[in-house]
């Protein structure tokens, strides 16, 4: 019990150091309610600046794409789409071995967003991840909703050029800390 309280207080302290500015920036992604293996699907990304200050050098990236947005004025948002290919089991087996299969639902992790405030301080947040139920190629009238879960935004005071696994770990850490903060002190909205 004592250990969990210490961890919770540490999380609140780390988040309070710089999360205020990042709380106004939200990144979300949405996909189709269902898809098939071997199909390209369209994912819609929304980067929203709900804060009262402009943000600069906004960029969005994951393992498949990089998009530079530039300046995002206070109260505005940028929406764009990207195609994601869902491989077939045969393609996955060819790349990863005979036991490999495509997961169902098909999981797409969150994208990372970096931006700067007017002073040049760099922040980072992560979008939600999504799961897309896969259906067979048979025609069906049933609609299966996508399991879309918002991952709490966090921030990272990092160099904008830093990339790779360390950046992803830091983004995940800050997302978890923001999630914990939201559980402890929910925002009114």
Coordinates of N, CA and C in Angstrom, one line a residue:
X1 N 0.8 -1.2 0.0 CA 0.0 0.0 0.0 C 0.9 1.3 0.0
X2 N 1.9 1.3 0.9 CA 2.8 2.4 1.0 C 3.5 2.6 -0.3
X3 N 3.9 1.5 -1.0 CA 4.7 1.6 -2.2 C 3.8 2.2 -3.3
X4 N 2.5 1.8 -3.4 CA 1.6 2.3 -4.4 C 1.3 3.8 -4.2
X5 N 1.3 4.3 -3.0 CA 1.1 5.7 -2.7 C 2.3 6.5 -3.2
X6 N 3.5 6.0 -2.9 CA 4.7 6.7 -3.3 C 4.7 6.7 -4.9
X7 N 4.4 5.6 -5.5 CA 4.4 5.6 -7.0 C 3.4 6.6 -7.5
X8 N 2.2 6.7 -6.9 CA 1.2 7.6 -7.3 C 1.6 9.1 -7.2
X9 N 2.3 9.4 -6.0 CA 2.8 10.7 -5.8 C 3.9 11.1 -6.8
X10 N 4.8 10.1 -7.1 CA 5.8 10.4 -8.0 C 5.2 10.7 -9.4
X11 N 4.2 9.9 -9.8 CA 3.6 10.1 -11.1 C 2.9 11.5 -11.1
X12 N 2.3 11.9 -10.1 CA 1.6 13.2 -10.0 C 2.7 14.3 -10.1
X13 N 3.8 14.2 -9.5 CA 4.9 15.1 -9.5 C 5.4 15.3 -10.9
X14 N 5.8 14.1 -11.5 CA 6.3 14.1 -12.9 C 5.4 14.8 -13.9
X15 N 4.1 14.5 -13.8 CA 3.2 15.1 -14.7 C 3.0 16.5 -14.5
X16 N 3.0 17.0 -13.2 CA 2.8 18.4 -12.9 C 3.9 19.3 -13.4
X17 N 5.1 18.7 -13.6 CA 6.3 19.5 -14.0 C 6.0 20.2 -15.4
X18 N 5.4 19.5 -16.3 CA 5.2 20.2 -17.6 C 4.0 19.8 -18.4
X19 N 3.1 19.1 -17.8 CA 1.9 18.6 -18.5 C 0.9 19.6 -18.8
X20 N 0.9 20.8 -18.2 CA -0.1 21.8 -18.4 C -0.2 22.2 -19.8
X21 N 0.9 22.5 -20.4 CA 0.9 23.0 -21.8 C 0.3 21.9 -22.7
X22 N 0.8 20.7 -22.5 CA 0.4 19.6 -23.4 C -1.1 19.2 -23.3
X23 N -1.7 19.5 -22.2 CA -3.1 19.0 -22.0 C -4.0 19.6 -23.0
X24 N -3.7 20.7 -23.6 CA -4.6 21.3 -24.6 C -4.4 20.7 -26.0
X25 N -3.4 19.9 -26.2 CA -3.2 19.3 -27.5 C -3.6 17.8 -27.5
X26 N -4.5 17.4 -28.4 CA -5.0 16.1 -28.4 C -4.8 15.5 -29.8
X27 N -4.4 14.2 -29.8 CA -4.2 13.5 -31.1 C -5.1 12.3 -31.1
X28 N -5.9 12.1 -32.1 CA -6.7 10.9 -32.2 C -6.6 10.3 -33.6
X29 N -6.9 9.0 -33.6 CA -7.0 8.3 -34.9 C -8.2 7.4 -34.9
X30 N -8.8 7.3 -36.1 CA -10.0 6.5 -36.2 C -9.9 5.6 -37.5
X31 N -10.4 4.4 -37.4 CA -10.3 3.5 -38.5 C -11.7 3.0 -38.8
X32 N -11.8 2.1 -39.8 CA -13.1 1.5 -40.2 C -13.6 0.6 -39.1
X33 N -14.9 0.3 -39.1 CA -15.5 -0.5 -38.1 C -15.2 -2.0 -38.3
X34 N -14.7 -2.4 -39.5 CA -14.3 -3.7 -39.8 C -13.4 -3.7 -41.1
X35 N -12.7 -4.7 -41.3 CA -11.8 -4.8 -42.5 C -11.6 -6.3 -42.8
X36 N -10.8 -6.5 -43.9 CA -10.4 -7.8 -44.3 C -8.9 -7.9 -44.5
X37 N -8.4 -9.1 -44.3 CA -7.0 -9.3 -44.5 C -6.7 -9.0 -46.0
X38 N -5.5 -8.4 -46.3 CA -5.2 -8.1 -47.7 C -5.8 -6.9 -48.2
X39 N -6.3 -6.0 -47.3 CA -7.0 -4.8 -47.7 C -6.3 -3.6 -47.2
X40 N -6.3 -2.5 -48.0 CA -5.9 -1.2 -47.5 C -7.1 -0.5 -46.8
X41 N -6.8 0.0 -45.7 CA -7.9 0.8 -44.9 C -7.4 2.2 -44.7
X42 N -8.4 3.1 -44.6 CA -8.1 4.5 -44.4 C -8.2 4.8 -42.9
X43 N -7.1 5.4 -42.4 CA -7.1 5.8 -41.0 C -7.2 7.4 -41.0
X44 N -8.1 7.9 -40.2 CA -8.2 9.4 -40.1 C -7.5 9.9 -38.9
X45 N -6.7 10.8 -39.0 CA -5.9 11.4 -37.9 C -6.4 12.8 -37.6
X46 N -6.6 13.2 -36.4 CA -7.0 14.5 -36.0 C -6.0 15.0 -34.9
X47 N -5.4 16.2 -35.2 CA -4.5 16.8 -34.2 C -5.2 18.1 -33.9
X48 N -5.6 18.3 -32.6 CA -6.4 19.4 -32.2 C -5.7 20.2 -31.1
X49 N -5.6 21.5 -31.3 CA -5.0 22.4 -30.3 C -6.2 23.1 -29.5
X50 N -6.5 22.5 -28.4 CA -7.6 23.1 -27.6 C -7.1 24.1 -26.6
X51 N -5.8 24.3 -26.6 CA -5.2 25.3 -25.8 C -5.5 26.7 -26.2
X52 N -4.9 27.7 -25.5 CA -5.2 29.1 -25.8 C -3.9 29.8 -26.4
X53 N -2.9 28.9 -26.8 CA -1.7 29.4 -27.4 C -1.4 28.6 -28.7
X54 N -0.9 29.3 -29.7 CA -0.4 28.6 -30.9 C 0.7 27.6 -30.6
X55 N 0.8 26.5 -31.4 CA 1.9 25.6 -31.2 C 2.6 25.5 -32.6
X56 N 3.9 25.2 -32.6 CA 4.7 25.3 -33.8 C 5.5 24.0 -34.1
X57 N 5.9 23.9 -35.3 CA 6.7 22.7 -35.8 C 6.0 21.4 -35.4
X58 N 4.7 21.3 -35.6 CA 3.9 20.1 -35.3 C 4.2 19.1 -36.3
X59 N 4.6 17.9 -35.9 CA 4.8 16.8 -36.8 C 4.2 15.5 -36.2
X60 N 3.7 14.6 -37.0 CA 3.1 13.4 -36.7 C 3.8 12.2 -37.3
X61 N 4.1 11.2 -36.5 CA 4.9 10.1 -37.1 C 4.6 8.7 -36.4
X62 N 4.7 7.7 -37.2 CA 4.7 6.3 -36.6 C 5.7 5.5 -37.5
X63 N 5.6 4.2 -37.4 CA 6.6 3.4 -38.2 C 6.3 3.5 -39.7
X64 N 5.2 3.9 -40.1 CA 4.8 3.9 -41.5 C 4.8 5.2 -42.2
X65 N 4.7 6.3 -41.5 CA 4.7 7.6 -42.1 C 5.2 8.8 -41.2
X66 N 5.5 9.9 -41.9 CA 5.9 11.1 -41.2 C 5.1 12.2 -41.9
X67 N 4.5 13.1 -41.1 CA 3.8 14.2 -41.7 C 4.1 15.5 -40.9
X68 N 4.6 16.5 -41.6 CA 4.9 17.8 -40.9 C 3.6 18.7 -41.1
X69 N 3.1 19.2 -40.0 CA 1.9 20.0 -40.1 C 2.3 21.5 -40.0
X70 N 3.3 21.8 -39.3 CA 3.7 23.2 -39.1 C 3.1 23.8 -37.9
X71 N 2.5 25.0 -38.1 CA 1.8 25.8 -37.0 C 0.4 25.4 -36.9
X72 N -0.1 25.2 -35.6 CA -1.5 24.9 -35.4 C -2.0 26.0 -34.4
X73 N -2.8 26.8 -34.9 CA -3.3 28.0 -34.1 C -4.2 27.5 -32.9
X74 N -4.2 28.3 -31.9 CA -5.1 27.9 -30.7 C -6.5 27.7 -31.2
X75 N -7.1 26.7 -30.7 CA -8.5 26.4 -31.0 C -8.8 25.7 -32.4
X76 N -7.7 25.4 -33.1 CA -7.9 24.8 -34.4 C -7.4 23.3 -34.4
X77 N -7.7 22.7 -35.6 CA -7.3 21.3 -35.7 C -6.9 21.0 -37.1
X78 N -6.2 19.9 -37.3 CA -5.8 19.5 -38.6 C -6.2 18.0 -38.7
X79 N -6.9 17.7 -39.8 CA -7.4 16.3 -40.1 C -6.7 15.9 -41.4
X80 N -6.2 14.6 -41.4 CA -5.6 14.1 -42.6 C -5.8 12.5 -42.5
X81 N -5.6 11.9 -43.7 CA -5.8 10.4 -43.7 C -4.5 9.8 -44.3
X82 N -4.3 8.5 -43.9 CA -3.3 7.7 -44.4 C -3.8 6.3 -44.7
X83 N -3.3 5.6 -45.6 CA -3.7 4.2 -45.9 C -2.8 3.3 -45.1
X84 N -3.4 2.2 -44.5 CA -2.7 1.2 -43.8 C -3.1 -0.1 -44.5
X85 N -2.1 -1.0 -44.8 CA -2.3 -2.3 -45.4 C -2.4 -3.3 -44.3
X86 N -3.5 -4.1 -44.4 CA -3.6 -5.3 -43.5 C -3.1 -6.5 -44.2
X87 N -2.0 -7.1 -43.8 CA -1.5 -8.2 -44.6 C -2.3 -9.5 -44.5
X88 N -2.1 -10.4 -45.4 CA -2.8 -11.7 -45.3 C -1.9 -12.7 -44.4
X89 N -2.5 -13.8 -44.0 CA -1.8 -14.7 -43.2 C -0.6 -15.3 -44.0
X90 N -0.8 -15.5 -45.3 CA 0.3 -16.0 -46.2 C 1.5 -15.0 -46.2
X91 N 1.2 -13.7 -46.3 CA 2.3 -12.7 -46.3 C 3.0 -12.7 -45.0
X92 N 2.3 -12.8 -43.9 CA 2.9 -12.8 -42.5 C 3.7 -14.1 -42.3
X93 N 3.2 -15.2 -42.8 CA 4.0 -16.5 -42.7 C 5.3 -16.4 -43.5
X94 N 5.2 -15.8 -44.7 CA 6.4 -15.7 -45.5 C 7.5 -14.8 -44.8
X95 N 7.1 -13.8 -44.1 CA 8.0 -12.9 -43.4 C 8.5 -13.4 -42.0
X96 N 7.6 -14.1 -41.3 CA 7.8 -14.4 -39.9 C 7.8 -15.9 -39.5
X97 N 7.5 -16.8 -40.5 CA 7.5 -18.2 -40.2 C 6.1 -18.8 -40.2
X98 N 6.1 -20.1 -40.2 CA 4.9 -20.9 -40.5 C 3.9 -20.7 -39.3
X99 N 4.3 -20.4 -38.2 CA 3.3 -20.2 -37.0 C 2.7 -18.8 -37.0
X100 N 3.2 -17.9 -37.8 CA 2.7 -16.5 -37.7 C 1.3 -16.3 -38.3
X101 N 0.5 -15.5 -37.7 CA -0.8 -15.2 -38.3 C -1.1 -13.7 -38.0
X102 N -2.1 -13.2 -38.7 CA -2.5 -11.8 -38.5 C -3.5 -11.8 -37.3
X103 N -3.3 -10.9 -36.4 CA -4.1 -10.9 -35.2 C -5.5 -10.4 -35.6
X104 N -6.5 -10.9 -34.9 CA -7.9 -10.4 -35.1 C -8.4 -10.1 -33.7
X105 N -8.7 -8.9 -33.3 CA -8.7 -7.7 -34.2 C -7.3 -7.3 -34.6
X106 N -7.2 -6.5 -35.7 CA -6.0 -6.0 -36.2 C -5.7 -4.7 -35.4
X107 N -4.5 -4.7 -34.7 CA -4.1 -3.6 -33.8 C -3.2 -2.6 -34.5
X108 N -3.6 -1.3 -34.4 CA -2.7 -0.2 -34.9 C -2.4 0.7 -33.7
X109 N -1.1 0.7 -33.3 CA -0.7 1.5 -32.2 C -0.8 3.0 -32.4
X110 N -0.7 3.8 -31.4 CA -0.9 5.2 -31.5 C 0.3 5.9 -32.2
X111 N 0.0 7.0 -32.8 CA 1.0 7.8 -33.4 C 1.6 8.8 -32.4
X112 N 2.9 9.2 -32.7 CA 3.5 10.2 -31.8 C 3.4 11.6 -32.5
X113 N 3.1 12.6 -31.7 CA 3.0 14.0 -32.2 C 4.0 14.8 -31.4
X114 N 4.9 15.6 -32.1 CA 5.8 16.5 -31.4 C 5.4 17.9 -31.8
X115 N 5.7 18.9 -30.9 CA 5.4 20.3 -31.2 C 6.2 21.1 -30.3
X116 N 6.3 22.4 -30.6 CA 7.0 23.4 -29.7 C 6.0 24.5 -29.3
X117 N 6.3 25.0 -28.1 CA 5.6 26.2 -27.7 C 6.3 27.5 -28.3
X118 N 5.9 28.7 -27.9 CA 6.5 29.9 -28.5 C 7.9 30.1 -28.0
X119 N 8.3 29.5 -26.9 CA 9.7 29.6 -26.4 C 10.6 28.6 -27.0
X120 N 10.1 27.7 -27.8 CA 10.9 26.7 -28.4 C 11.0 25.4 -27.6
X121 N 10.3 25.3 -26.5 CA 10.3 24.1 -25.7 C 9.5 23.0 -26.5
X122 N 10.1 21.8 -26.5 CA 9.5 20.7 -27.3 C 8.7 19.8 -26.4
X123 N 7.5 19.4 -26.9 CA 6.6 18.5 -26.2 C 6.3 17.3 -27.1
X124 N 5.8 16.3 -26.5 CA 5.3 15.1 -27.3 C 4.1 14.5 -26.7
X125 N 3.2 14.0 -27.5 CA 2.0 13.3 -27.0 C 1.8 12.1 -27.9
X126 N 1.0 11.1 -27.5 CA 0.6 10.0 -28.3 C -0.9 10.0 -28.5
X127 N -1.3 9.5 -29.7 CA -2.7 9.3 -29.9 C -3.2 8.0 -29.3
X128 N -4.5 7.8 -29.4 CA -5.1 6.5 -29.0 C -4.6 5.4 -30.0
X129 N -4.7 4.2 -29.6 CA -4.5 3.1 -30.5 C -5.9 2.6 -30.9
X130 N -5.9 1.8 -32.0 CA -7.2 1.3 -32.4 C -7.1 -0.2 -32.8
X131 N -8.2 -0.9 -32.6 CA -8.4 -2.3 -33.0 C -9.5 -2.4 -34.0
X132 N -9.2 -3.1 -35.1 CA -10.1 -3.2 -36.2 C -10.5 -4.7 -36.4
X133 N -11.8 -5.1 -36.1 CA -12.2 -6.4 -36.2 C -12.0 -6.9 -37.7
X134 N -11.5 -8.0 -37.9 CA -11.3 -8.6 -39.3 C -12.4 -9.6 -39.5
X135 N -13.0 -9.4 -40.7 CA -14.1 -10.3 -41.1 C -13.6 -11.1 -42.4
X136 N -14.3 -12.2 -42.6 CA -13.9 -13.0 -43.8 C -14.4 -12.2 -45.1
X137 N -14.0 -12.7 -46.2 CA -14.4 -12.1 -47.5 C -15.8 -12.3 -47.8
X138 N -16.5 -13.1 -47.1 CA -18.0 -13.3 -47.3 C -18.7 -12.0 -47.0
X139 N -19.8 -11.8 -47.8 CA -20.6 -10.6 -47.6 C -21.4 -10.7 -46.3
X140 N -21.4 -9.7 -45.5 CA -22.1 -9.7 -44.2 C -22.8 -8.4 -44.0
X141 N -24.0 -8.4 -43.4 CA -24.7 -7.2 -43.1 C -24.4 -6.7 -41.7
X142 N -23.8 -7.5 -40.9 CA -23.5 -7.1 -39.5 C -22.4 -6.1 -39.4
X143 N -22.7 -5.1 -38.6 CA -21.7 -4.1 -38.4 C -21.1 -4.3 -37.0
X144 N -19.7 -4.4 -37.0 CA -19.0 -4.6 -35.7 C -18.3 -3.3 -35.5
X145 N -18.6 -2.6 -34.4 CA -17.9 -1.4 -34.1 C -16.4 -1.6 -33.7
X146 N -15.6 -0.7 -34.2 CA -14.2 -0.7 -33.8 C -14.0 -0.4 -32.3
X147 N -13.1 -1.1 -31.7 CA -12.7 -0.9 -30.4 C -11.7 0.2 -30.3
X148 N -12.2 1.4 -30.1 CA -11.3 2.6 -30.1 C -11.1 3.1 -28.7
X149 N -9.9 3.1 -28.2 CA -9.7 3.4 -26.8 C -8.7 4.6 -26.8
X150 N -9.2 5.7 -26.1 CA -8.3 6.9 -26.0 C -7.2 6.6 -25.0
X151 N -6.0 6.8 -25.5 CA -4.8 6.7 -24.6 C -4.6 8.1 -24.1
X152 N -4.4 8.3 -22.8 CA -4.3 9.7 -22.3 C -3.0 10.3 -22.9
X153 N -3.1 11.6 -23.2 CA -1.9 12.3 -23.7 C -0.9 12.6 -22.6
X154 N 0.3 12.6 -23.0 CA 1.4 12.9 -22.0 C 2.3 13.9 -22.7
X155 N 3.3 14.3 -22.1 CA 4.3 15.1 -22.8 C 5.7 14.7 -22.5
X156 N 6.6 15.1 -23.3 CA 8.0 14.8 -23.2 C 8.8 16.0 -23.5
X157 N 9.7 16.4 -22.6 CA 10.5 17.6 -22.9 C 11.8 17.0 -23.5
X158 N 11.7 16.8 -24.8 CA 12.8 16.1 -25.5 C 13.3 16.9 -26.7
X159 N 14.4 16.5 -27.2 CA 14.9 17.1 -28.5 C 14.1 16.6 -29.6
X160 N 13.6 17.5 -30.5 CA 12.7 17.1 -31.6 C 13.4 16.1 -32.5
X161 N 14.7 16.1 -32.6 CA 15.3 15.2 -33.5 C 15.5 13.8 -32.9
X162 N 15.2 13.6 -31.7 CA 15.4 12.3 -31.0 C 14.3 11.3 -31.5
X163 N 14.7 10.2 -32.0 CA 13.7 9.2 -32.6 C 14.0 7.8 -32.0
X164 N 13.2 6.9 -32.4 CA 13.5 5.5 -32.2 C 12.8 5.0 -30.9
X165 N 13.4 3.9 -30.4 CA 12.8 3.2 -29.3 C 12.8 4.0 -28.0
X166 N 13.8 4.7 -27.8 CA 13.8 5.5 -26.5 C 12.7 6.5 -26.5
X167 N 12.5 7.2 -27.7 CA 11.4 8.2 -27.8 C 10.0 7.5 -27.5
X168 N 9.9 6.3 -28.1 CA 8.6 5.6 -27.9 C 8.4 5.2 -26.5
X169 N 9.5 4.8 -25.8 CA 9.4 4.4 -24.4 C 9.0 5.6 -23.6
X170 N 9.6 6.8 -23.9 CA 9.3 8.0 -23.1 C 7.9 8.4 -23.4
X171 N 7.4 8.4 -24.6 CA 6.1 8.7 -24.9 C 5.1 7.8 -24.2
X172 N 5.4 6.5 -24.1 CA 4.5 5.6 -23.4 C 4.5 5.9 -21.9
X173 N 5.7 6.2 -21.4 CA 5.8 6.5 -20.0 C 4.9 7.7 -19.6
X174 N 5.1 8.8 -20.4 CA 4.3 10.0 -20.1 C 2.8 9.8 -20.4
X175 N 2.4 8.9 -21.3 CA 1.0 8.6 -21.5 C 0.5 7.9 -20.3
X176 N 1.2 7.0 -19.8 CA 0.8 6.2 -18.6 C 0.7 7.2 -17.4
X177 N 1.6 8.1 -17.2 CA 1.6 9.1 -16.2 C 0.3 10.0 -16.3
X178 N 0.0 10.4 -17.5 CA -1.1 11.3 -17.7 C -2.4 10.5 -17.4
X179 N -2.4 9.2 -17.8 CA -3.6 8.4 -17.5 C -3.8 8.2 -16.0
X180 N -2.7 8.0 -15.3 CA -2.8 7.9 -13.8 C -3.3 9.3 -13.2
X181 N -2.8 10.4 -13.7 CA -3.2 11.7 -13.3 C -4.7 11.8 -13.5
X182 N -5.2 11.5 -14.7 CA -6.6 11.6 -15.0 C -7.5 10.7 -14.1
X183 N -7.0 9.6 -13.7 CA -7.7 8.7 -12.8 C -7.8 9.3 -11.4
X184 N -6.7 10.0 -11.0 CA -6.7 10.5 -9.6 C -7.4 11.9 -9.6
X185 N -7.2 12.7 -10.6 CA -7.8 14.0 -10.6 C -8.5 14.2 -11.9
X186 N -9.7 13.7 -12.1 CA -10.4 13.8 -13.4 C -10.6 15.3 -13.7
X187 N -10.5 15.6 -15.0 CA -10.7 17.0 -15.5 C -12.2 17.2 -15.7
X188 N -12.7 18.4 -15.4 CA -14.1 18.7 -15.7 C -14.2 19.1 -17.1
X189 N -15.1 18.7 -17.8 CA -15.2 19.1 -19.2 C -16.5 18.7 -19.8

